[in-house]
Coordinates of C-alpha atoms in Angstrom, one line a residue:
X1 CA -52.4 -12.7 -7.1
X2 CA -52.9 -10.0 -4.5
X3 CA -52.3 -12.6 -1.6
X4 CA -48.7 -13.4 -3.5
X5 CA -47.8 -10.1 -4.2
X6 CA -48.5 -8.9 -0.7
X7 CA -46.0 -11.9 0.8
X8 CA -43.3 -10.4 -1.5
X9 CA -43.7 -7.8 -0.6
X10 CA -43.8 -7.9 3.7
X11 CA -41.1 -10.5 2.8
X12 CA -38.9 -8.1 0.8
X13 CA -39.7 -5.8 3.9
X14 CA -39.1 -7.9 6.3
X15 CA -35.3 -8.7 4.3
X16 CA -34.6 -4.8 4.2
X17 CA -33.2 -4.2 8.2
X18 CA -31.2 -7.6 7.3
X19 CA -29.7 -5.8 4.2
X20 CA -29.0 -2.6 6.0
X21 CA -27.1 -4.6 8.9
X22 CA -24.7 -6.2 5.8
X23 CA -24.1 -2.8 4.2
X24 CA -22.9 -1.8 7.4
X25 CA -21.0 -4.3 8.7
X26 CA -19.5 -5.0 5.3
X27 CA -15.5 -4.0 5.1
X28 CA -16.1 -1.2 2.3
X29 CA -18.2 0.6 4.8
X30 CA -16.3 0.1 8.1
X31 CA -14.7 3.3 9.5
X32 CA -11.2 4.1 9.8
X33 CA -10.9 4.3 13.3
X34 CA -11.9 1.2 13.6
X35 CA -8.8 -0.3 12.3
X36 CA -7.1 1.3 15.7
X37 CA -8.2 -1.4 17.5
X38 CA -5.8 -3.8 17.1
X39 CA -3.1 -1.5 17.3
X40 CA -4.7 0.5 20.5
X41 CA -5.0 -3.1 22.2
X42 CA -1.2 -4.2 21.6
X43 CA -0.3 -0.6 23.1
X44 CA -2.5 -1.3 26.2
X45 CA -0.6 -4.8 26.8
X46 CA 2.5 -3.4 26.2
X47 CA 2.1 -0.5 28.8
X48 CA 0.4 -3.4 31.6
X49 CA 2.9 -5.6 31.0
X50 CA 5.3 -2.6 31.1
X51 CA 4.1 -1.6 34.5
X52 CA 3.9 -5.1 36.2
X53 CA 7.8 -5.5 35.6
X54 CA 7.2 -8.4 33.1
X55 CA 9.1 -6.8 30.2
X56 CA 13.2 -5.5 30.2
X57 CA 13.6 -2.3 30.3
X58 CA 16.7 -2.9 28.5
X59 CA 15.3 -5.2 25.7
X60 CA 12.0 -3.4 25.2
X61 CA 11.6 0.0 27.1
X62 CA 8.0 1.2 28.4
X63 CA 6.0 3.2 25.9
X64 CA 6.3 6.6 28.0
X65 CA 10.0 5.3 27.8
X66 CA 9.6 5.5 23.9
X67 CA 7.2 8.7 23.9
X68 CA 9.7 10.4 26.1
X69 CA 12.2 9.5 23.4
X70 CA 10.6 10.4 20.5
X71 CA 9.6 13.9 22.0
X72 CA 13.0 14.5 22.7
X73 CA 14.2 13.8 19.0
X74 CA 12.0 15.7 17.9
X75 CA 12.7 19.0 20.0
X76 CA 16.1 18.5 18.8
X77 CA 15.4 18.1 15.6
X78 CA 16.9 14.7 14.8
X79 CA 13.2 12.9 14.1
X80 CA 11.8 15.9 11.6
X81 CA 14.9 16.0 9.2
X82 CA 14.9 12.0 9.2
X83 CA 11.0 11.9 8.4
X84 CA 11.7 14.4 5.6
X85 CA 14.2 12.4 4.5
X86 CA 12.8 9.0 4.0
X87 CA 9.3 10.6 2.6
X88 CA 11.6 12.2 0.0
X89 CA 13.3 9.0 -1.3
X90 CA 10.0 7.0 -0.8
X91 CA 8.4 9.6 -2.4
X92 CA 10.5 9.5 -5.8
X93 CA 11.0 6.0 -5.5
X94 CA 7.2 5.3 -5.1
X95 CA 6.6 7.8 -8.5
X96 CA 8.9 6.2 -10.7
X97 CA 7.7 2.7 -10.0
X98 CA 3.8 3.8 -10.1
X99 CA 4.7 5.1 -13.5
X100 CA 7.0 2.5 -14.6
X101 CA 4.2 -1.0 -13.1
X102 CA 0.7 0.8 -14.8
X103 CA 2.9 1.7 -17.9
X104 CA 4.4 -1.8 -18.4
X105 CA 0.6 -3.2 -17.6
X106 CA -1.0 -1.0 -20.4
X107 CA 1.7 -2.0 -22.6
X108 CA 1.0 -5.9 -22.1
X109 CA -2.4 -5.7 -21.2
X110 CA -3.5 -4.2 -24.7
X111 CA -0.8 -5.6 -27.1
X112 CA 0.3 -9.2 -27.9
X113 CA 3.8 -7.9 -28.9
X114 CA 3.9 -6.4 -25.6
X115 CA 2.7 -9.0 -23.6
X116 CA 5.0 -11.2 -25.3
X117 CA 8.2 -8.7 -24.3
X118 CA 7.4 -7.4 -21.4
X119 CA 5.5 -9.9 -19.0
X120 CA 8.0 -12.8 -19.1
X121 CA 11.0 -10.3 -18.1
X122 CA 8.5 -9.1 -15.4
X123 CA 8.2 -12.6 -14.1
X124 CA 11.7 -13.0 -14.1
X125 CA 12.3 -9.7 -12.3
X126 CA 9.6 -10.9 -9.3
X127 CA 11.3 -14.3 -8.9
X128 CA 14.4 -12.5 -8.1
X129 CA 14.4 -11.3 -4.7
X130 CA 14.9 -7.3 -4.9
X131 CA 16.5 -6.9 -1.6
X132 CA 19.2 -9.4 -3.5
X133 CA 19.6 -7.0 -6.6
X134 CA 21.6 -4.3 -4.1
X135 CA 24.9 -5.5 -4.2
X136 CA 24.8 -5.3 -8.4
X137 CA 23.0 -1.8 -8.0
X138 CA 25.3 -0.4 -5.9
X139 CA 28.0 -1.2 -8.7
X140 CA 26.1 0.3 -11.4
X141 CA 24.8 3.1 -9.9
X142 CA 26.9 3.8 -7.0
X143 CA 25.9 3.5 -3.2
X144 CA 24.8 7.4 -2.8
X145 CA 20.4 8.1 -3.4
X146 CA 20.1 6.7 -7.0
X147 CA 20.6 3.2 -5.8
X148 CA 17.8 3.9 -3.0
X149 CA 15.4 5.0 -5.1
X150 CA 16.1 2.3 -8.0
X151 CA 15.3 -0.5 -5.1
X152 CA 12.3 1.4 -4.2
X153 CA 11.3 1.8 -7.7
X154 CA 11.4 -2.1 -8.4
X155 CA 9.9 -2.8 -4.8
X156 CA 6.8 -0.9 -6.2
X157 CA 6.4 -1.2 -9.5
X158 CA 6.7 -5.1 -9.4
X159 CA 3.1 -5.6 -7.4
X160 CA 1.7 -2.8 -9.5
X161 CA 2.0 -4.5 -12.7
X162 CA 1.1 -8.0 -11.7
X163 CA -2.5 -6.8 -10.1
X164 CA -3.0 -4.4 -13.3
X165 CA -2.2 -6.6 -16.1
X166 CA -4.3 -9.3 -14.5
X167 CA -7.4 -7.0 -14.2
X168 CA -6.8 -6.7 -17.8
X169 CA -6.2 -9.9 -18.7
X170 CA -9.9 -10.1 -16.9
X171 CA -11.7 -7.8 -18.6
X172 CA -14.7 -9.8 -20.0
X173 CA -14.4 -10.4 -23.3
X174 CA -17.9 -9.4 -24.3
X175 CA -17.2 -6.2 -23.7
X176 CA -14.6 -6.1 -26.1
X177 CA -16.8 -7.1 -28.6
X178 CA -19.3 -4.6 -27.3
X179 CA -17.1 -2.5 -28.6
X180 CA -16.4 -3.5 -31.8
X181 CA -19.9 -3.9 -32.8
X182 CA -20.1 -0.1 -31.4
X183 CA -17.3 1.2 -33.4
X184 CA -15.7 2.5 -30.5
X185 CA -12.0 4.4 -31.2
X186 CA -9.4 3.3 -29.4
X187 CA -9.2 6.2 -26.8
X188 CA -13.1 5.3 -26.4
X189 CA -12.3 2.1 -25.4
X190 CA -9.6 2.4 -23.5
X191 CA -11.2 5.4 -21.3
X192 CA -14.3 3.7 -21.2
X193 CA -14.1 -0.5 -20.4
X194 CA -9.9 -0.8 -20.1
X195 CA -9.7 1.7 -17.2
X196 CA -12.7 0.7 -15.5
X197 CA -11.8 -2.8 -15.7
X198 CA -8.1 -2.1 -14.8
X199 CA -8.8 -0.1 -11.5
X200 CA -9.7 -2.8 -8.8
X201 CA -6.7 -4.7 -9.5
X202 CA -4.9 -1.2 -10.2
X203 CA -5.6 -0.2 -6.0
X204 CA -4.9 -4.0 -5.4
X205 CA -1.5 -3.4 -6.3
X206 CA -1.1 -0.2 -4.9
X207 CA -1.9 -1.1 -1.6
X208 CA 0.9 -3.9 -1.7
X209 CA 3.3 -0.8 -3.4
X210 CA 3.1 1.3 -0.7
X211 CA 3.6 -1.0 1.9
X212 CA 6.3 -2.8 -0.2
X213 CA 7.9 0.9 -0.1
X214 CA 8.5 1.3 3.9
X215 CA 9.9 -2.1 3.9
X216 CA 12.1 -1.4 1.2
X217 CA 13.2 2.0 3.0
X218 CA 14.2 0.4 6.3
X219 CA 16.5 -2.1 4.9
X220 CA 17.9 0.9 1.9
X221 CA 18.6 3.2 4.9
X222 CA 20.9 1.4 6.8
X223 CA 23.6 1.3 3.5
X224 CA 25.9 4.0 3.7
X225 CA 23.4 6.4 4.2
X226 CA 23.9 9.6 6.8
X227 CA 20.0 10.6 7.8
X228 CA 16.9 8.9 7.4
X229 CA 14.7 6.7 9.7
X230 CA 16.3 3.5 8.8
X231 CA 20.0 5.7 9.4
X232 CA 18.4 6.8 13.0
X233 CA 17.6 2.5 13.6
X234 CA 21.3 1.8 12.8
X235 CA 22.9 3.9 14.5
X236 CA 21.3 3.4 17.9
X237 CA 21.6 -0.4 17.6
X238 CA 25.5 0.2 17.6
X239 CA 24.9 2.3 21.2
X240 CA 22.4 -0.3 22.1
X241 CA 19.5 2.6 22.4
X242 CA 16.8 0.1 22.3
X243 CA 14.2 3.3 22.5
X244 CA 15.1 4.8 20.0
X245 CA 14.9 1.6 17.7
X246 CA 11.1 1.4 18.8
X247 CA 10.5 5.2 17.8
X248 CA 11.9 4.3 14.6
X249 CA 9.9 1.3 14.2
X250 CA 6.5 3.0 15.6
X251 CA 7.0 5.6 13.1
X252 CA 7.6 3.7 10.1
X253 CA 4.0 1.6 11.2
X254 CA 2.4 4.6 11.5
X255 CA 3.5 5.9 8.0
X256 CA 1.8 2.4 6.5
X257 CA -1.4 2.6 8.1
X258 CA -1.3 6.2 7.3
X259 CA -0.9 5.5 3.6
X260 CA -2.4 2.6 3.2
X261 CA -5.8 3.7 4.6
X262 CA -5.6 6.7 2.6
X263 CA -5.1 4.2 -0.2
X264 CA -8.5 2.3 0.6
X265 CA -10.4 5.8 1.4
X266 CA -9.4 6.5 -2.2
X267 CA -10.6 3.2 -3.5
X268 CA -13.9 3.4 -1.6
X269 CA -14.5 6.9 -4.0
X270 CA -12.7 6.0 -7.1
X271 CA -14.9 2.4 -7.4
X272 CA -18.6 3.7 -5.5
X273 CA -20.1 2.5 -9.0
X274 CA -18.9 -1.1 -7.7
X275 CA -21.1 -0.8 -4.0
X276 CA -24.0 0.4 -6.1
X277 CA -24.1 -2.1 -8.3
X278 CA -23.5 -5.0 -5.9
X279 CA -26.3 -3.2 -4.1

């Protein structure tokens, strides 16, 4: 018995550094900066190829072409009011369609009458392409900001709802009857095995929001629209300012790593209980 226990246990010992080397290599622990990488790398052979004359100037300008560029927007103050401007309509866009997509999902997700009303309009809503809903939102709601921020809205709130209703719809269901036996009130439940089981498929879908929401914007801000990023895109295409185009574009990816590994850093706190368990 000794002999036994004593393999275990060297064996167990022996397992430990293995464990340690999967925690750490496992993508809920990886640092942030390590998601530069990629980026970093595509900026190196952009610059080499830049400086061995294998790229047009004209077509694709050299990144201290770009930097120059941006710097000089930006003394001017052309790039800060456009920035403001399309965080502000991502911004309202992105609230009313987080509010609308985990509203709709607790709707469905804890009522048969509002499953049956609600998620069979949703499908149909996802089937139809948003960017294809502009032309009949501009006639109902004019072509000023509302109609910016509607398009945003539904870009969002779409992905939101999907992920969150099928967290729900996974919830196991001996839990539920956990909480019957319990007695649990409704609030109890809800707080305590709905929201819990709702949340990893809650960040799911807010990671596909947010980047759903820059997409959205660069296409919104092209439509009769007088600042923005998407505004600043336009109008150098017509005057062929290539440089420009990429400050636009560099910015906007920089905005959606931003806010998408802020999402992640929030998920990583918000579900902890889900590392130590697995642990």
């Amino acid at each position: 018995m000794t002999t036994t226990t004593t393999a275990v246990a060297a064996t167990t010992a022996g397992d430990l550094p293995q464990v340690r080397r999967r925690r750490r290599l496992s993508p809920g622990r990886r640092l942030p900066a390590a998601r530069l990488a990629g980026p970093l790398l595509l900026l190196v052979l952009w610059a080499a190829a830049s400086a061995a004359g294998r790229l047009d100037p004209g077509a694709i300008p050299a990144p201290w072409t770009v930097l120059r560029t941006g710097a000089r927007l930006w003394t001017d103050g052309t790039l800060p009011t456009d920035i403001l401007t399309s965080l502000t309509r991502a911004a309202y866009g992105f609230a009313i369609g987080l509010t609308a997509g985990v509203a709709l999902a607790l709707a469905a997700g804890l009522s048969r009458a509002g499953d049956a009303l609600i998620d069979g309009t949703v499908q149909l809503n996802r089937a139809i392409p948003t960017l294809g809903l502009i032309p009949l939102f501009i006639l109902w709601l004019g072509i000023g900001e509302t109609f910016k921020i509607a398009v945003i809205a539904i870009v969002v709130y779409v992905p939101l709802y999907l992920n969150t209703h099928a967290a729900l719809s996974g919830i196991d269901s001996r839990y539920v009857e956990l909480a019957e036996v319990q007695g649990l009130s409704r609030f109890t439940f809800i707080r305590q095995v709905v929201i819990p089981g709702a949340l990893p498929g809650f960040f799911v879908g807010l990671r596909l929001a947010v980047t759903g929401s820059w997409l959205g914007l660069v296409v919104l801000e092209q439509i009769n629209a007088t600042s923005g990023l998407g505004y600043l895109m336009f109008q150098a295409q017509n005057y062929g300012q290539s440089d420009v185009i990429l400050v636009g574009l560099l910015v906007y990816g920089v905005f959606g790593l931003v806010s998408d590994s802020v999402v992640r850093l929030i998920e990583r706190r918000v579900l902890s209980w889900r590392r130590t368990l697995s642990s």
